């Protein structure tokens, strides 16, 4: 019995349905979206690795605690890639004239040490005054320890 209704070509092979011509065709919006997701995840993994290995500036209060803000149910620790980024942040807040104390922390120390110590869902906002050049490292699995990730059930370790 031949596939596709038993019809064969001149050398006895079963003719292929025209639907096969479309199986591997690039579908705008479908295959491209999947490729963009995979590429985006790879790019983010590279950025995360760079952040973890890089010393960033963390503005601190008089008590040496990192400067934070609460937004969307998450506490965000401010971090800056250089003094220029910190200065843009200060000016955007209308506090450009005051002196800003800061410490240098490795990104890994922020994500693995400071974030869990906060006690509430917490992430890191890098260069947040720089628009699209800024980056958020939210409190999710793969970025912060699983014990404090909001997308992991702390009791079982399973993904929510």
Coordinates of N, CA and C in Angstrom, one line a residue:
X1 N 0.8 -1.2 0.0 CA 0.0 0.0 0.0 C 0.9 1.2 0.0
X2 N 0.6 2.1 -0.9 CA 1.4 3.3 -1.0 C 0.7 4.5 -0.2
X3 N 1.6 5.3 0.3 CA 1.1 6.5 1.0 C 0.5 7.5 0.0
X4 N -0.4 8.3 0.5 CA -1.1 9.3 -0.3 C -2.0 8.8 -1.4
X5 N -2.7 7.8 -1.1 CA -3.7 7.3 -2.0 C -3.2 6.3 -3.0
X6 N -2.0 5.9 -2.9 CA -1.4 4.8 -3.7 C -0.8 5.3 -5.0
X7 N -0.8 6.6 -5.3 CA -0.2 7.1 -6.5 C 1.3 7.1 -6.4
X8 N 1.9 6.7 -7.5 CA 3.4 6.7 -7.5 C 3.9 7.5 -8.8
X9 N 5.1 7.9 -8.7 CA 5.7 8.6 -9.9 C 6.2 7.6 -10.9
X10 N 6.9 8.0 -11.9 CA 7.3 7.2 -13.0 C 8.4 6.1 -12.6
X11 N 9.1 6.3 -11.5 CA 10.0 5.3 -11.0 C 9.5 4.5 -9.8
X12 N 8.3 4.6 -9.5 CA 7.6 3.8 -8.5 C 7.7 4.3 -7.1
X13 N 8.2 5.5 -6.9 CA 8.2 6.1 -5.6 C 6.8 6.8 -5.4
X14 N 6.4 6.7 -4.1 CA 5.1 7.4 -3.7 C 5.3 8.9 -3.9
X15 N 4.4 9.5 -4.5 CA 4.5 11.0 -4.6 C 4.3 11.7 -3.3
X16 N 5.0 12.7 -3.1 CA 4.9 13.4 -1.9 C 3.8 14.5 -1.9
X17 N 3.1 14.6 -0.8 CA 2.0 15.6 -0.8 C 2.6 17.0 -0.8
X18 N 1.9 17.9 -1.4 CA 2.4 19.3 -1.5 C 2.5 19.9 -0.1
X19 N 1.8 19.3 0.9 CA 1.9 19.9 2.2 C 3.3 19.8 2.8
X20 N 4.1 18.7 2.3 CA 5.5 18.6 2.7 C 6.3 19.8 2.3
X21 N 5.9 20.5 1.3 CA 6.7 21.6 0.8 C 6.6 22.8 1.9
X22 N 5.6 22.7 2.7 CA 5.3 23.8 3.7 C 5.8 23.5 5.1
X23 N 6.1 22.2 5.3 CA 6.4 21.8 6.7 C 7.6 22.5 7.2
X24 N 8.7 22.6 6.5 CA 9.9 23.2 7.0 C 10.1 24.7 6.5
X25 N 9.1 25.2 5.8 CA 9.1 26.6 5.3 C 9.1 27.5 6.5
X26 N 9.8 28.6 6.4 CA 9.8 29.6 7.4 C 8.5 30.3 7.5
X27 N 7.9 30.3 8.6 CA 6.6 30.9 8.8 C 6.9 32.2 9.6
X28 N 6.6 33.4 8.9 CA 6.8 34.6 9.6 C 6.0 34.7 10.9
X29 N 6.6 35.1 12.0 CA 5.9 35.2 13.2 C 5.9 33.9 14.0
X30 N 6.1 32.8 13.4 CA 6.1 31.5 14.2 C 7.5 31.0 14.4
X31 N 8.2 30.5 13.4 CA 9.5 30.0 13.5 C 10.4 31.2 13.9
X32 N 10.2 32.3 13.4 CA 11.1 33.5 13.7 C 10.9 33.9 15.2
X33 N 9.7 33.8 15.7 CA 9.5 34.1 17.1 C 10.3 33.1 18.0
X34 N 10.2 31.8 17.7 CA 10.9 30.8 18.5 C 12.4 31.1 18.4
X35 N 12.9 31.4 17.2 CA 14.4 31.7 17.1 C 14.7 32.9 17.9
X36 N 13.9 34.0 17.9 CA 14.1 35.2 18.7 C 14.2 34.9 20.2
X37 N 13.3 34.0 20.6 CA 13.3 33.6 22.1 C 14.6 32.9 22.4
X38 N 15.0 31.9 21.6 CA 16.2 31.2 21.9 C 17.4 32.2 21.9
X39 N 17.5 33.0 20.9 CA 18.6 34.0 20.8 C 18.5 35.0 21.9
X40 N 17.3 35.4 22.3 CA 17.2 36.3 23.5 C 17.7 35.7 24.8
X41 N 17.4 34.4 25.0 CA 17.8 33.7 26.2 C 19.3 33.6 26.2
X42 N 19.9 33.3 25.0 CA 21.4 33.2 25.0 C 22.0 34.6 25.3
X43 N 21.5 35.6 24.7 CA 22.0 37.0 24.9 C 21.9 37.4 26.4
X44 N 20.8 37.1 27.0 CA 20.6 37.4 28.4 C 21.5 36.6 29.2
X45 N 21.8 35.3 28.9 CA 22.7 34.5 29.7 C 24.1 35.1 29.6
X46 N 24.5 35.6 28.5 CA 25.8 36.3 28.3 C 25.9 37.5 29.2
X47 N 24.8 38.4 29.1 CA 24.8 39.6 29.9 C 24.8 39.3 31.4
X48 N 24.0 38.3 31.8 CA 24.0 37.9 33.2 C 25.4 37.4 33.7
X49 N 26.1 36.6 32.9 CA 27.4 36.2 33.2 C 28.4 37.4 33.3
X50 N 28.3 38.3 32.4 CA 29.1 39.5 32.5 C 28.8 40.3 33.8
X51 N 27.5 40.5 34.1 CA 27.2 41.2 35.3 C 27.7 40.5 36.5
X52 N 27.6 39.2 36.6 CA 28.1 38.5 37.8 C 29.6 38.6 38.0
X53 N 30.3 38.8 36.9 CA 31.8 38.9 37.0 C 32.3 40.4 37.1
X54 N 31.4 41.3 37.0 CA 31.8 42.7 37.0 C 31.5 43.4 38.3
X55 N 32.4 44.3 38.7 CA 32.2 45.2 39.8 C 31.3 46.3 39.4
X56 N 30.3 46.6 40.1 CA 29.3 47.6 39.9 C 29.3 48.6 41.1
X57 N 28.8 49.8 40.8 CA 28.7 50.8 41.9 C 27.3 50.6 42.5
X58 N 27.3 50.5 43.8 CA 26.0 50.4 44.6 C 25.9 51.6 45.5
X59 N 25.0 52.5 45.3 CA 24.9 53.7 46.2 C 24.4 53.1 47.5
X60 N 24.9 53.7 48.6 CA 24.6 53.3 50.0 C 24.1 54.4 50.8
X61 N 23.3 54.1 51.8 CA 22.8 55.1 52.7 C 23.8 55.4 53.8
X62 N 23.5 56.2 54.7 CA 24.5 56.6 55.8 C 24.8 55.3 56.6
X63 N 23.9 54.4 56.7 CA 24.2 53.1 57.4 C 24.8 52.1 56.6
X64 N 25.3 52.4 55.4 CA 26.0 51.5 54.5 C 25.1 50.5 53.8
X65 N 23.8 50.6 54.0 CA 22.8 49.7 53.3 C 22.7 50.1 51.9
X66 N 22.6 49.2 51.0 CA 22.3 49.5 49.5 C 21.1 50.3 49.4
X67 N 21.1 51.3 48.5 CA 19.9 52.1 48.1 C 18.9 51.2 47.3
X68 N 17.7 51.2 47.7 CA 16.7 50.4 47.1 C 15.4 51.2 46.8
X69 N 14.5 50.6 46.0 CA 13.2 51.1 45.8 C 12.3 49.9 45.7
X70 N 11.0 50.1 46.0 CA 10.0 49.0 45.8 C 9.1 49.4 44.6
X71 N 9.0 48.4 43.7 CA 8.2 48.6 42.5 C 7.6 47.3 42.1
X72 N 6.3 47.3 41.9 CA 5.6 46.0 41.4 C 5.8 44.9 42.3
X73 N 5.8 45.1 43.6 CA 5.9 44.0 44.6 C 7.3 43.4 44.8
X74 N 8.3 44.1 44.2 CA 9.6 43.7 44.3 C 10.5 44.8 44.8
X75 N 11.4 44.5 45.7 CA 12.4 45.5 46.1 C 13.6 45.4 45.1
X76 N 14.0 46.5 44.6 CA 15.1 46.6 43.6 C 16.3 47.3 44.3
X77 N 17.5 46.7 44.2 CA 18.7 47.3 44.6 C 19.3 48.0 43.4
X78 N 19.6 49.3 43.6 CA 20.2 50.1 42.5 C 21.6 49.7 42.3
X79 N 22.1 49.5 41.1 CA 23.5 49.3 40.8 C 23.8 50.1 39.5
X80 N 25.1 50.5 39.4 CA 25.4 51.3 38.2 C 26.8 50.8 37.6
X81 N 26.9 50.8 36.3 CA 28.1 50.3 35.7 C 29.3 51.2 35.8
X82 N 29.0 52.5 36.0 CA 30.1 53.5 36.2 C 29.6 54.7 36.8
X83 N 30.5 55.7 37.1 CA 30.1 56.9 37.8 C 29.2 57.8 36.9
X84 N 29.4 57.7 35.6 CA 28.5 58.4 34.7 C 27.1 58.0 34.8
X85 N 26.8 56.7 34.9 CA 25.5 56.1 35.0 C 24.9 56.5 36.3
X86 N 25.7 56.5 37.4 CA 25.2 57.0 38.7 C 24.8 58.4 38.7
X87 N 25.7 59.2 38.0 CA 25.4 60.7 37.9 C 24.1 61.0 37.2
X88 N 23.9 60.2 36.1 CA 22.6 60.4 35.3 C 21.4 60.1 36.2
X89 N 21.5 59.0 37.0 CA 20.5 58.6 38.0 C 20.2 59.8 39.0
X90 N 21.3 60.3 39.5 CA 21.2 61.4 40.5 C 20.5 62.6 39.9
X91 N 20.9 63.0 38.7 CA 20.3 64.1 38.1 C 18.8 63.9 37.8
X92 N 18.5 62.7 37.3 CA 17.1 62.3 37.0 C 16.2 62.4 38.3
X93 N 16.8 62.1 39.4 CA 16.1 62.2 40.7 C 16.0 63.6 41.2
X94 N 16.7 64.6 40.6 CA 16.8 65.9 41.0 C 17.8 66.1 42.2
X95 N 18.7 65.1 42.4 CA 19.6 65.2 43.5 C 21.1 65.2 42.9
X96 N 21.3 65.8 41.8 CA 22.6 65.8 41.2 C 23.6 66.6 42.0
X97 N 23.2 67.6 42.8 CA 24.1 68.4 43.6 C 24.7 67.8 44.8
X98 N 24.1 66.7 45.3 CA 24.5 66.1 46.6 C 25.6 65.1 46.3
X99 N 26.4 64.8 47.3 CA 27.4 63.7 47.2 C 26.7 62.4 47.4
X100 N 27.1 61.4 46.6 CA 26.6 60.1 46.6 C 27.7 59.1 47.1
X101 N 27.4 58.5 48.2 CA 28.4 57.5 48.7 C 28.0 56.2 48.0
X102 N 29.0 55.4 47.6 CA 28.8 54.1 47.0 C 29.9 53.1 47.3
X103 N 29.6 51.9 47.1 CA 30.5 50.8 47.2 C 30.6 50.0 45.9
X104 N 31.7 49.4 45.7 CA 31.9 48.5 44.5 C 31.6 47.1 45.0
X105 N 30.7 46.5 44.3 CA 30.3 45.1 44.6 C 30.3 44.3 43.3
X106 N 30.7 43.0 43.4 CA 30.6 42.2 42.2 C 29.1 41.9 42.0
X107 N 28.7 41.8 40.8 CA 27.3 41.4 40.5 C 26.9 40.1 41.2
X108 N 27.8 39.2 41.2 CA 27.5 37.9 41.9 C 27.2 38.1 43.4
X109 N 28.0 39.0 44.0 CA 27.7 39.2 45.4 C 26.3 39.8 45.6
X110 N 25.9 40.7 44.8 CA 24.6 41.3 44.9 C 23.5 40.2 44.7
X111 N 23.6 39.4 43.7 CA 22.6 38.4 43.4 C 22.6 37.3 44.4
X112 N 23.8 36.8 44.8 CA 23.8 35.6 45.6 C 23.9 35.9 47.1
X113 N 24.3 37.2 47.5 CA 24.4 37.5 48.9 C 23.4 38.6 49.4
X114 N 23.4 39.7 48.7 CA 22.5 40.8 49.1 C 21.0 40.5 48.9
X115 N 20.7 40.0 47.7 CA 19.3 39.7 47.4 C 18.6 38.8 48.5
X116 N 19.3 37.6 48.8 CA 18.7 36.8 49.8 C 18.6 37.4 51.2
X117 N 19.5 38.3 51.5 CA 19.5 39.0 52.8 C 18.4 40.0 53.0
X118 N 17.8 40.4 51.9 CA 16.7 41.4 52.0 C 15.5 40.9 52.7
X119 N 15.1 39.6 52.5 CA 14.0 39.0 53.2 C 12.6 39.2 52.5
X120 N 12.6 39.9 51.4 CA 11.4 40.0 50.5 C 11.8 39.8 49.1
X121 N 10.9 39.6 48.2 CA 11.3 39.4 46.8 C 12.2 40.7 46.3
X122 N 13.3 40.4 45.8 CA 14.3 41.4 45.5 C 15.1 41.1 44.3
X123 N 15.4 42.1 43.5 CA 16.2 42.0 42.3 C 17.2 43.1 42.2
X124 N 17.9 43.3 41.1 CA 18.8 44.3 40.9 C 18.5 45.1 39.7
X125 N 18.5 46.4 39.8 CA 18.2 47.3 38.7 C 19.5 48.0 38.3
X126 N 20.1 47.6 37.1 CA 21.3 48.2 36.7 C 21.1 49.3 35.7
X127 N 21.8 50.4 36.0 CA 21.7 51.6 35.1 C 20.3 52.0 34.8
X128 N 19.4 52.1 35.8 CA 18.0 52.3 35.6 C 17.6 53.7 35.0
X129 N 18.6 54.6 35.0 CA 18.3 55.9 34.4 C 18.7 56.0 32.9
X130 N 19.1 54.9 32.4 CA 19.6 54.9 31.0 C 18.7 54.3 30.0
X131 N 17.4 54.2 30.3 CA 16.4 53.8 29.4 C 16.7 52.3 28.9
X132 N 16.7 52.1 27.6 CA 16.9 50.8 27.0 C 18.3 50.2 27.3
X133 N 19.2 51.0 27.7 CA 20.6 50.5 28.1 C 20.6 50.0 29.5
X134 N 19.5 50.2 30.3 CA 19.5 49.6 31.6 C 19.1 48.2 31.5
X135 N 19.2 47.5 32.7 CA 18.9 46.1 32.7 C 18.3 45.7 34.1
X136 N 17.3 44.9 34.1 CA 16.7 44.4 35.3 C 17.1 42.9 35.5
X137 N 17.5 42.5 36.7 CA 17.8 41.2 37.1 C 16.7 40.8 38.1
X138 N 15.6 40.2 37.7 CA 14.5 40.0 38.6 C 14.8 38.8 39.5
X139 N 14.0 38.6 40.6 CA 14.2 37.5 41.5 C 13.5 36.2 41.0
X140 N 14.1 35.7 39.9 CA 13.6 34.4 39.4 C 14.7 33.4 39.3
X141 N 14.3 32.2 39.1 CA 15.3 31.0 39.0 C 16.3 31.3 37.9
X142 N 17.5 31.0 38.2 CA 18.6 31.1 37.2 C 19.3 32.5 37.4
X143 N 18.7 33.4 38.1 CA 19.3 34.7 38.3 C 19.7 34.9 39.8
X144 N 18.7 34.6 40.7 CA 19.0 34.6 42.1 C 18.9 33.2 42.6
X145 N 19.4 32.9 43.9 CA 19.3 31.6 44.4 C 17.8 31.1 44.4
X146 N 17.6 29.8 44.2 CA 16.3 29.2 44.1 C 15.5 29.5 45.4
X147 N 16.2 29.5 46.5 CA 15.5 29.7 47.8 C 14.8 31.1 47.9
X148 N 15.2 32.1 47.1 CA 14.5 33.4 47.2 C 13.8 33.7 45.8
X149 N 13.9 32.8 44.9 CA 13.3 33.1 43.6 C 11.7 33.0 43.7
X150 N 11.0 34.0 43.1 CA 9.6 34.0 43.2 C 8.9 33.0 42.3
X151 N 9.6 32.4 41.4 CA 9.0 31.4 40.5 C 9.3 30.0 40.9
X152 N 9.8 29.8 42.1 CA 10.1 28.5 42.6 C 9.4 28.3 43.9
X153 N 8.8 27.1 44.1 CA 8.1 26.8 45.4 C 9.2 26.4 46.4
X154 N 9.4 27.3 47.4 CA 10.5 27.1 48.3 C 10.4 25.8 49.1
X155 N 9.2 25.2 49.3 CA 9.1 24.0 50.0 C 9.5 22.8 49.2
X156 N 9.2 22.8 47.9 CA 9.5 21.6 47.1 C 10.7 21.8 46.1
X157 N 10.9 23.1 45.8 CA 12.0 23.4 44.8 C 11.4 23.3 43.4
X158 N 10.1 23.1 43.2 CA 9.6 23.0 41.8 C 9.3 24.4 41.3
X159 N 9.2 24.5 40.0 CA 8.9 25.7 39.3 C 7.5 26.0 39.4
X160 N 7.1 27.2 39.7 CA 5.7 27.6 39.8 C 5.1 27.9 38.4

